[in-house]
Structures are given as C-alpha cells and as structure tokens.
Short mmCIF file of C-alpha atoms in Angstrom, two decimals:
data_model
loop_
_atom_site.label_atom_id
_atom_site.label_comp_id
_atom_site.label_asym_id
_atom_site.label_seq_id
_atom_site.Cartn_x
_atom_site.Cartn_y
_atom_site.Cartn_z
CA UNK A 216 -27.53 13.91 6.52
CA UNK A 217 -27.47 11.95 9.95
CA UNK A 218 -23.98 13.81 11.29
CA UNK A 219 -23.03 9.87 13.08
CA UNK A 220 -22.62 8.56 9.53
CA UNK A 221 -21.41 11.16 7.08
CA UNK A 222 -19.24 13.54 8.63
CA UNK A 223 -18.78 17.48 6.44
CA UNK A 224 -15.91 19.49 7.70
CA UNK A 225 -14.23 22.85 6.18
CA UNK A 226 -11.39 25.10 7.75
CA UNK A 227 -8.83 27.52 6.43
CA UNK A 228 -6.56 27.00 9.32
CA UNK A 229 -3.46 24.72 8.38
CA UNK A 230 -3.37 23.75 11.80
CA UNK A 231 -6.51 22.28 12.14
CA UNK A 232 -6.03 20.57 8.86
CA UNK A 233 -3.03 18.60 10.37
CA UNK A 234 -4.85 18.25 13.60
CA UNK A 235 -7.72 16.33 11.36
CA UNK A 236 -6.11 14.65 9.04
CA UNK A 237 -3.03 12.81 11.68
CA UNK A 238 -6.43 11.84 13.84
CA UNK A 239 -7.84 10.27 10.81
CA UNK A 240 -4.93 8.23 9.36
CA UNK A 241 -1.76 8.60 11.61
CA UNK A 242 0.79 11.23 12.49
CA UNK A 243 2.02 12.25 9.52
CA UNK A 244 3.54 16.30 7.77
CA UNK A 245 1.74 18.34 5.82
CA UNK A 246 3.57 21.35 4.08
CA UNK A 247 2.17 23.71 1.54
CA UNK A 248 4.25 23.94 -1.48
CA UNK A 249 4.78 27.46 -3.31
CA UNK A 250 4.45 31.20 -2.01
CA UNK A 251 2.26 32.11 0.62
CA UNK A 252 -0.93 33.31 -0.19
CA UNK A 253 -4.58 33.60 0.86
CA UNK A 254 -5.75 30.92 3.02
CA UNK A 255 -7.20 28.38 1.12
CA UNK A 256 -10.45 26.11 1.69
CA UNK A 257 -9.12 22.53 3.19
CA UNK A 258 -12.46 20.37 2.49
CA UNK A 259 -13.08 16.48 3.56
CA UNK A 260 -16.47 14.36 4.01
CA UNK A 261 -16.23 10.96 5.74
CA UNK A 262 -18.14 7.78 6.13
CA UNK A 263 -17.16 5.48 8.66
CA UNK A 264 -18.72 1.95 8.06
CA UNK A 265 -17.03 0.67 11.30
CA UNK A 266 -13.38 0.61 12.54
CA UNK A 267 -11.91 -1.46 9.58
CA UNK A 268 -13.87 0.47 6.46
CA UNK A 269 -13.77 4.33 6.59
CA UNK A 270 -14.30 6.51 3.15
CA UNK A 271 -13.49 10.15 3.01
CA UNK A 272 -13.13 12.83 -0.11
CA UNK A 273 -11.01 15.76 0.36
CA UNK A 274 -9.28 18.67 -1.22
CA UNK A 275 -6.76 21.18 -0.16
CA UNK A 276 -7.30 23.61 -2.74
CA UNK A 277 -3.01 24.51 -2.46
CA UNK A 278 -0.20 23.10 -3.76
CA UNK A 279 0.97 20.21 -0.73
CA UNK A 280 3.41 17.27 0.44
CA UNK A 281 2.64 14.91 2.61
CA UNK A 282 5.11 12.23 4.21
CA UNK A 283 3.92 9.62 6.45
CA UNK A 284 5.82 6.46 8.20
CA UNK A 285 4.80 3.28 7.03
CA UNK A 286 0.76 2.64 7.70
CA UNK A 287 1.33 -0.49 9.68
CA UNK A 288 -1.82 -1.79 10.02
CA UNK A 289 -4.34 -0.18 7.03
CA UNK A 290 -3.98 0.27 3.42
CA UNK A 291 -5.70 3.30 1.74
CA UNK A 292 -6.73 3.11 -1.98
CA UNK A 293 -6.58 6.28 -3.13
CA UNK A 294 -9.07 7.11 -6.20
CA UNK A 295 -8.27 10.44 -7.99
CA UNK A 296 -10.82 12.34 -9.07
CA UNK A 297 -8.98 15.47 -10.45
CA UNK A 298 -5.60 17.38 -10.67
CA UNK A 299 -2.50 15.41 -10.13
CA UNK A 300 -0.47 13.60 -7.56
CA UNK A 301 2.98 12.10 -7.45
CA UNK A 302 3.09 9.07 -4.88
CA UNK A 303 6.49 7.68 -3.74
CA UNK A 304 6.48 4.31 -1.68
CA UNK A 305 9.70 3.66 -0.45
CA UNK A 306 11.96 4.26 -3.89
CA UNK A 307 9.05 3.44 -5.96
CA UNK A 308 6.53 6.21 -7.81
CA UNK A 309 3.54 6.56 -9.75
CA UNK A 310 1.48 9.44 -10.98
CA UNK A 311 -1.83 9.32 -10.30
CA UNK A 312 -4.60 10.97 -12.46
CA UNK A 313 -8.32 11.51 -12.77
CA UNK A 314 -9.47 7.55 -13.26
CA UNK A 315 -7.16 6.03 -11.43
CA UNK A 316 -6.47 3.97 -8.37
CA UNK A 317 -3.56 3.94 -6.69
CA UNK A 318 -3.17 1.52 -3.17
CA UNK A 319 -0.92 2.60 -0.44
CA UNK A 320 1.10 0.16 1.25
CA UNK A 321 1.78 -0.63 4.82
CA UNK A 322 5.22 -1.60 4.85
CA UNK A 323 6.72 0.82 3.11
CA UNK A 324 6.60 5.41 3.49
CA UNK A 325 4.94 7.86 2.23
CA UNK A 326 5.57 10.91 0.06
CA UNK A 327 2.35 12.45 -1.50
CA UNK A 328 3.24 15.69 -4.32
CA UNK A 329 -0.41 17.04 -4.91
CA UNK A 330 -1.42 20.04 -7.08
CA UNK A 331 -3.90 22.56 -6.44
CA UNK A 332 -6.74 20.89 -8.39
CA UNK A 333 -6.15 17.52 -6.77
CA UNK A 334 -8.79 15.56 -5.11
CA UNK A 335 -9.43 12.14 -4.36
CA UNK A 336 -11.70 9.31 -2.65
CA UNK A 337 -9.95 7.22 -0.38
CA UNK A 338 -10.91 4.01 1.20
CA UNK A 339 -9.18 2.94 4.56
CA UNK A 340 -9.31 -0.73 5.61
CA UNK A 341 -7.83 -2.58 8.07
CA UNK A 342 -4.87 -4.79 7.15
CA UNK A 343 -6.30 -7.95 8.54
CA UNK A 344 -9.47 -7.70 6.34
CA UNK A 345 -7.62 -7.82 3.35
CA UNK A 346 -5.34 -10.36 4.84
CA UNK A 347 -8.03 -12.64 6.12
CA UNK A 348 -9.75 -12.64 2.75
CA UNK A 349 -6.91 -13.29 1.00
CA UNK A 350 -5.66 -16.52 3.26
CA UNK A 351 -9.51 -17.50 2.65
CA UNK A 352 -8.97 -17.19 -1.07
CA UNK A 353 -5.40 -19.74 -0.58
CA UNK A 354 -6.83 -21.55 1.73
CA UNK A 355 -3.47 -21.61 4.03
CA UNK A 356 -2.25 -18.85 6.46
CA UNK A 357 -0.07 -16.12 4.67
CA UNK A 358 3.55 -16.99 4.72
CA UNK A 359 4.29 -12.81 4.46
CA UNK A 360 2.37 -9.38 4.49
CA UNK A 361 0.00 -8.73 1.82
CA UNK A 362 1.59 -5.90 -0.63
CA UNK A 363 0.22 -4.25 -3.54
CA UNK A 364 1.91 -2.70 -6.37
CA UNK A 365 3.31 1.00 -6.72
CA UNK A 366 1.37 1.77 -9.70
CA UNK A 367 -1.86 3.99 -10.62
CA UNK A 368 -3.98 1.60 -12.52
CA UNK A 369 -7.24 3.01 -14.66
CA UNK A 370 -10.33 2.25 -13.73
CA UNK A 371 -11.18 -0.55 -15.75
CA UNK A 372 -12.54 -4.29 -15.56
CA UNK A 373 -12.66 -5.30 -11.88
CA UNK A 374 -11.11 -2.41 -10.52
CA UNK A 375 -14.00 -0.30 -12.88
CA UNK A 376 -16.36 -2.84 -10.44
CA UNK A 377 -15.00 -1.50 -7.72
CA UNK A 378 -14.83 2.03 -7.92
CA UNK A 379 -19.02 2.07 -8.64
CA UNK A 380 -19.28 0.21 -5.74
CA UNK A 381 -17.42 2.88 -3.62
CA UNK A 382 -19.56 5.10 -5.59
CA UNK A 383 -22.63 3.75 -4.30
CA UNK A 384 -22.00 2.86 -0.81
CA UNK A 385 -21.18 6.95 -0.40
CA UNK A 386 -23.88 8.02 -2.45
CA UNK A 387 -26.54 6.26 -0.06
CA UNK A 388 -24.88 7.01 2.96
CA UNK A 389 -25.00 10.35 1.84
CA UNK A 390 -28.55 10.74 1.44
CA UNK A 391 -29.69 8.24 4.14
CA UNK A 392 -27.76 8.66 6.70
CA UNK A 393 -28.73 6.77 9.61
CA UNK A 394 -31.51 4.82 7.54
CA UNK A 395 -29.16 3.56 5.75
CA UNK A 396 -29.00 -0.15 5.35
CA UNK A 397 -25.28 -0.08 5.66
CA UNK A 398 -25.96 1.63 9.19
CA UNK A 399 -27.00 -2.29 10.18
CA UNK A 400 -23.36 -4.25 11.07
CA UNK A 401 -24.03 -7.47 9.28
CA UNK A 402 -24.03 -5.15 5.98
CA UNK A 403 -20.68 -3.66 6.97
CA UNK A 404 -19.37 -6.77 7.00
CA UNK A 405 -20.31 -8.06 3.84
CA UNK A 406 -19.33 -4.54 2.47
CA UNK A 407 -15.88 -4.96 3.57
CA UNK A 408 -15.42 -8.49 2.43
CA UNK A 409 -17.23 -7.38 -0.65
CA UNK A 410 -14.42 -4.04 -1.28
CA UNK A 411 -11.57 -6.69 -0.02
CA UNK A 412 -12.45 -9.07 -2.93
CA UNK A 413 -12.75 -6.41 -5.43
CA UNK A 414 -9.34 -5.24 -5.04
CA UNK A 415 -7.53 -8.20 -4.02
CA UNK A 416 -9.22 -9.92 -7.64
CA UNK A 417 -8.35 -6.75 -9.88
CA UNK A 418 -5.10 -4.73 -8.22
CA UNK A 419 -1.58 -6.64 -8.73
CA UNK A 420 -0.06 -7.55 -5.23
CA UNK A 421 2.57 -10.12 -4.37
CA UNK A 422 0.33 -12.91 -3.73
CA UNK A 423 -1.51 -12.30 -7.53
CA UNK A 424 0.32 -15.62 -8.73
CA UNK A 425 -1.93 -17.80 -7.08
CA UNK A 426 -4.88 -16.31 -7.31
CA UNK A 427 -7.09 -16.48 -11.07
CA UNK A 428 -8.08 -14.10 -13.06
CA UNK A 429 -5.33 -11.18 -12.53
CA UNK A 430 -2.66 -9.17 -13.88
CA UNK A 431 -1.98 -8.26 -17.68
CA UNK A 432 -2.81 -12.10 -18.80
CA UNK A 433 -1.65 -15.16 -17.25
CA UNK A 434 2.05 -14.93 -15.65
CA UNK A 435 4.26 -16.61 -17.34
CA UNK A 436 5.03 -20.55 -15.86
CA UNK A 437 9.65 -19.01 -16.00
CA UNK A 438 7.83 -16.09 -13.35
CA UNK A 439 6.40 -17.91 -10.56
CA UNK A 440 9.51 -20.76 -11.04
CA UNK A 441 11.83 -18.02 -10.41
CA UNK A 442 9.58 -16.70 -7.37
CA UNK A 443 9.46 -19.98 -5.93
CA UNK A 444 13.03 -20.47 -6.35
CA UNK A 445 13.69 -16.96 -5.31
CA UNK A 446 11.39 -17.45 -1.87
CA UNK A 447 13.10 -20.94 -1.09
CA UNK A 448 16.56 -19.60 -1.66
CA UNK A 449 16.49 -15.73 -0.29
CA UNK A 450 18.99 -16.84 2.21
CA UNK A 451 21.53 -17.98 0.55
CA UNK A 452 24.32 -16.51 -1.43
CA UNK A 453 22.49 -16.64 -4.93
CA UNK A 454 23.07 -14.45 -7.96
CA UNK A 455 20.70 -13.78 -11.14
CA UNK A 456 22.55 -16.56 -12.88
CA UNK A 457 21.39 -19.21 -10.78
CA UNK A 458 17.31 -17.39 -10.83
CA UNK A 459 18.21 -17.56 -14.78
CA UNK A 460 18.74 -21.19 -14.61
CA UNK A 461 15.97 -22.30 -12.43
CA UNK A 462 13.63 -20.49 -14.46
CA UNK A 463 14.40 -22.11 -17.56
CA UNK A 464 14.72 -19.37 -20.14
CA UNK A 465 16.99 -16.75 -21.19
CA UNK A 466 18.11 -13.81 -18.95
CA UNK A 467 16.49 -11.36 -21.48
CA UNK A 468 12.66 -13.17 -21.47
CA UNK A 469 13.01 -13.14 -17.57
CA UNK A 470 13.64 -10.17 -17.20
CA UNK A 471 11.17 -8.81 -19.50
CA UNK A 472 8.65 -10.96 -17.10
CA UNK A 473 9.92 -9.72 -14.55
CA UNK A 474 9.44 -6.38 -15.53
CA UNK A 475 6.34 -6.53 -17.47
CA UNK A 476 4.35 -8.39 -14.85
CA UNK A 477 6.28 -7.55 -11.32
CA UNK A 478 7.54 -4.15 -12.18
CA UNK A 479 10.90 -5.15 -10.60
CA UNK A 480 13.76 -7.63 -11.90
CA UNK A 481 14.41 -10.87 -10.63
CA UNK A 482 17.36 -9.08 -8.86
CA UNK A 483 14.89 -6.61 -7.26
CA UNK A 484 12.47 -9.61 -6.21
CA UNK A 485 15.25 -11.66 -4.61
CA UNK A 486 16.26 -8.28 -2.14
CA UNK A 487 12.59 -7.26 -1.82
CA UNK A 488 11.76 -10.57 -0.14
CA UNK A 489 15.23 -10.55 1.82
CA UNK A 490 13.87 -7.78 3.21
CA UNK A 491 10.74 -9.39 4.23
CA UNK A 492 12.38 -12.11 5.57
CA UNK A 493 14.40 -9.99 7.27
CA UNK A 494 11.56 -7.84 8.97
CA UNK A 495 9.17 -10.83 10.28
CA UNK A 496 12.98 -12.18 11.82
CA UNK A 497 13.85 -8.78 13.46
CA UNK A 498 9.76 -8.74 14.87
CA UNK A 499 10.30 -11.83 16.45
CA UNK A 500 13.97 -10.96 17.74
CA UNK A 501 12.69 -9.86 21.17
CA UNK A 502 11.62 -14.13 21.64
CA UNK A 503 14.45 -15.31 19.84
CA UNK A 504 17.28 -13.34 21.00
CA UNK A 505 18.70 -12.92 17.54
CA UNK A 506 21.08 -9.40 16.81
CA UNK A 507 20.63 -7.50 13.83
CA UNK A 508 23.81 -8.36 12.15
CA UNK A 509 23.26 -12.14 12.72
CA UNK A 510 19.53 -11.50 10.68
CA UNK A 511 20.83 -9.96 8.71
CA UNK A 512 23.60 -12.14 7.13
CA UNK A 513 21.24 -15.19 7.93
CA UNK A 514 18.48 -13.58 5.39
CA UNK A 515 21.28 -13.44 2.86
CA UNK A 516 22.97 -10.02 2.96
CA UNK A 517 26.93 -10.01 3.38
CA UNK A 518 27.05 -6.33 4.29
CA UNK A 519 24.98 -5.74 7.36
CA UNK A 520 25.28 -1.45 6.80
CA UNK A 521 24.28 -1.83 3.45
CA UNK A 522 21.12 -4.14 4.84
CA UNK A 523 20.48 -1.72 6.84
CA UNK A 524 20.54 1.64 4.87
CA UNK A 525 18.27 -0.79 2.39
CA UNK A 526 15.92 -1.48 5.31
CA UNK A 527 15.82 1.60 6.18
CA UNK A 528 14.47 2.80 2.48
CA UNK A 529 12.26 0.63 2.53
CA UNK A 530 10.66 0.63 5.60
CA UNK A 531 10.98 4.16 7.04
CA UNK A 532 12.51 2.77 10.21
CA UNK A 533 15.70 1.12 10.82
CA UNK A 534 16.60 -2.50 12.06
CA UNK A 535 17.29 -2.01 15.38
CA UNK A 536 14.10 0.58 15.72
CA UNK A 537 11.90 -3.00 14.74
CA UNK A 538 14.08 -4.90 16.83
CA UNK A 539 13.18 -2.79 19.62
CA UNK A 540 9.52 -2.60 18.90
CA UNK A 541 9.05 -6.18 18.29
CA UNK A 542 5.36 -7.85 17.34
#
C-alpha cells in the first residue's frame, strides 16, 4: 500500500487517539465509558481522495462517547459495520446497526454512545459538494442549508448503490495505492459528484420534496402545501390550525404525513425552519446591524429566552455566539 493514499494507524494511548481523531474531523471529547481496564487497541485506515472526499474505518475496541459541536462545513455518513451506536443530533436519535447508514448533520451536535464491538466506515465530504449538486439538481441557488434526516436507514435500493460504491473505491485504493486510477484528480471529481448523487437521490433530507424518486413513496400533495405554507409564513404568528387549513385535510392525516414522511409534526417543521431563518439572519447580523431579540421576534418567536434556549439545542451554540461569529 502506497502510505500517500491509504493511511494504517494503531495506538493504545487514549491520548493519541484524541490527538488523531480532533485532527481528522474537528475538536471534539472522547471518554471511555465503564471501568478501567487494559488498554485497548484504537484502530483507523484512511483514504483521502482530496480535501472534500476522505474515507476512514475505525474501531475503539472500548465502550466510548463522543460529543462534537456542530460540523459546520462537512457531513459524515457513517456506515456501521458491527456492534451498536446511539447517535443524538440536537434532540433527535437513532440507533445505528450493522447495515445501516446514518448521515451526520452540520447544523446541529453531536453525541455518539458506541459499544465495544462497534465499527464503522465513514465518508467525509465537504458541505458545498453536496450543496452544489443539489442546487444543480433544482436548478436555482438553495434558499437554506442542506439537512438530512436523524435516522439509520438499511442499506437498501439507492443507498444499497451506494454503500458498494464506497466499497469499491476503498477496496482499490487499498490494493493500488498510488496506481490507482482514483489517484488522477479528474476521477476524484467525478467520484465525489458520483457519492453526492447517491445520497442526495436515496437519504431523506429537507430538500427531498423536489427532487424524484425519494422517500417511502411519493409525499403526499397536503405535505409539501403545508411546507410551502409553513416556509412563506415562519414569521408570522401562525398556529397548527391555520397549517391544517392550508393543507387541506384533517389534522389527524397531516400529521400522520408529517410524521410518516418528515419524522417531525407540522408544529415541529414550522420551529425547525424558524430556526433556520433565524440562523442565516443572526450570520448576516454583523452587515445588517440587527440584535438578537429583534431576529428573533421578526422570525416569529414571541419569547426571545425561549428562542434562544431552542437555538441553543439545536445548534450547540447560542445566538449571540453566531451573532458574533458572523458569515
């Protein structure tokens, strides 16, 4: 194996383990769970197909929790391929097992419960691939920041597509190395737009509505009229009643559509994208002058310390720390 392309590395200090794994992703804790013991065997391999596409396998061979800030500017789709690990973004969860994929968000933190037997495949790739694609795909510039669902999903269909893919790129970097075709940058490229279509076709995310071809079945026509509505209306003072009567059905049918198809209610959709609304405002406060209590009642919340406790949840940071930090 050419060591430039596919990287090996083994340690039993802890230390070096955080050391690694903060360079790799960001600054982030990592805490052993259970008694102390014998040191165990922390284990990764890594393929970096440029900045934007990086894979890497590892185990840590212990119980361990990891919590990380929001990612910011990568998502990482974590494939598990044994043991078992409990993945909170923001208030959300899912347990992921052998067979599934699970995508890690960049707006939201990070709480990762792993077992001892749990390993996985990750893929890291820059936020603006995925973005770019997807605004392709539309055909318009994204109106808000690409976000995937909370949720394990098997490995079937398109995402099935996807994993082999993975699968193969590793498997030929691993026994290539630096003959590797994907060594040669116009291949990288086309890899990454290749992995970006894969998942943005087969994984639900919040632009899925306008996009063919994904989810459980088509999304029901009351769905994306109460999104729309929802979207046009986040500012103002509206309650499920009036999402119930735009969308033209019964309270009960949306939210089962709601639920079934945006794991959320129409409720949780209307402050989710309040939220949003209310970040891209408090990025661009430092040009527009704009105070946090005046976004935040202008993006629809009445009770700015509720807003920001909310924000705060949800983004790992609070309103005045994005204020602050701006674009």
């Amino acid at each position: 194996m050419a060591a430039s392309v596919f990287h090996r590395f083994a340690t039993t200090d802890l230390d070096v383990v955080r050391d690694t794994m903060c360079g790799r992703f960001r600054p982030h804790a990592i805490n052993p769970r259970g008694r102390p013991g014998e040191p165990r065997l922390f284990e990764l391999d890594e393929v970096a197909l440029g900045g934007d596409l990086i894979l890497t396998k590892f185990r840590y061979n212990r119980e361990v929790t990891i919590e990380a800030p929001p990612l910011d500017d990568f998502f990482v789709m974590k494939f598990t391929l044994s043991g078992r690990c409990q993945t909170w973004q923001g208030n959300a969860s899912t347990n992921s097992l052998p067979g599934t994929l699970c995508v890690l968000n960049t707006t939201q933190p990070i709480r990762l419960d792993m077992d001892d037997a749990y390993s996985q495949m990750t893929v890291k790739i820059g936020r603006s691939v995925l973005e770019e694609a997807l605004a392709a795909d539309l055909g318009r510039r994204l109106p808000r920041r690409l976000e995937f669902l909370t949720a394990a999903r098997p490995l079937h269909g398109g995402l099935a597509s996807l994993a082999r893919t993975v699968v193969a790129i590793w498997g030929d970097l691993a026994a290539t190395g630096d003959h590797s075709g994907y060594c040669l940058k116009a291949v990288q490229k086309s890899t990454q737009q290749t992995i970006a279509a894969l998942l943005l076709s087969a994984f639900p995310h919040n632009f899925s509505d306008a996009l063919p071809g994904l989810g459980e079945g088509p999304v029901p026509y009351f769905v994306l009229r109460a999104e729309r509505f929802i979207r046009a209306h986040a500012a103002e003072p509206i309650a499920l009643a009036d999402i119930v009567r735009a969308a033209g059905v019964g309270e009960r049918a949306l939210q089962a559509g709601f639920r079934r198809f945006r794991s959320t209610s129409p409720t949780g959709y209307l402050k989710r994208e309040r939220l949003e609304q209310a970040r891209l405002a408090l990025i661009a406060g430092a040009r527009t002058r704009r105070t946090v209590t005046d976004i935040a009642l202008g993006c629809g919340f009445s009770h700015p310390s509720k807003f920001a406790q909310c924000y705060r949840s949800r983004y790992g940071e609070t309103p005045s720390e994005t204020l602050r930090r701006g674009g």
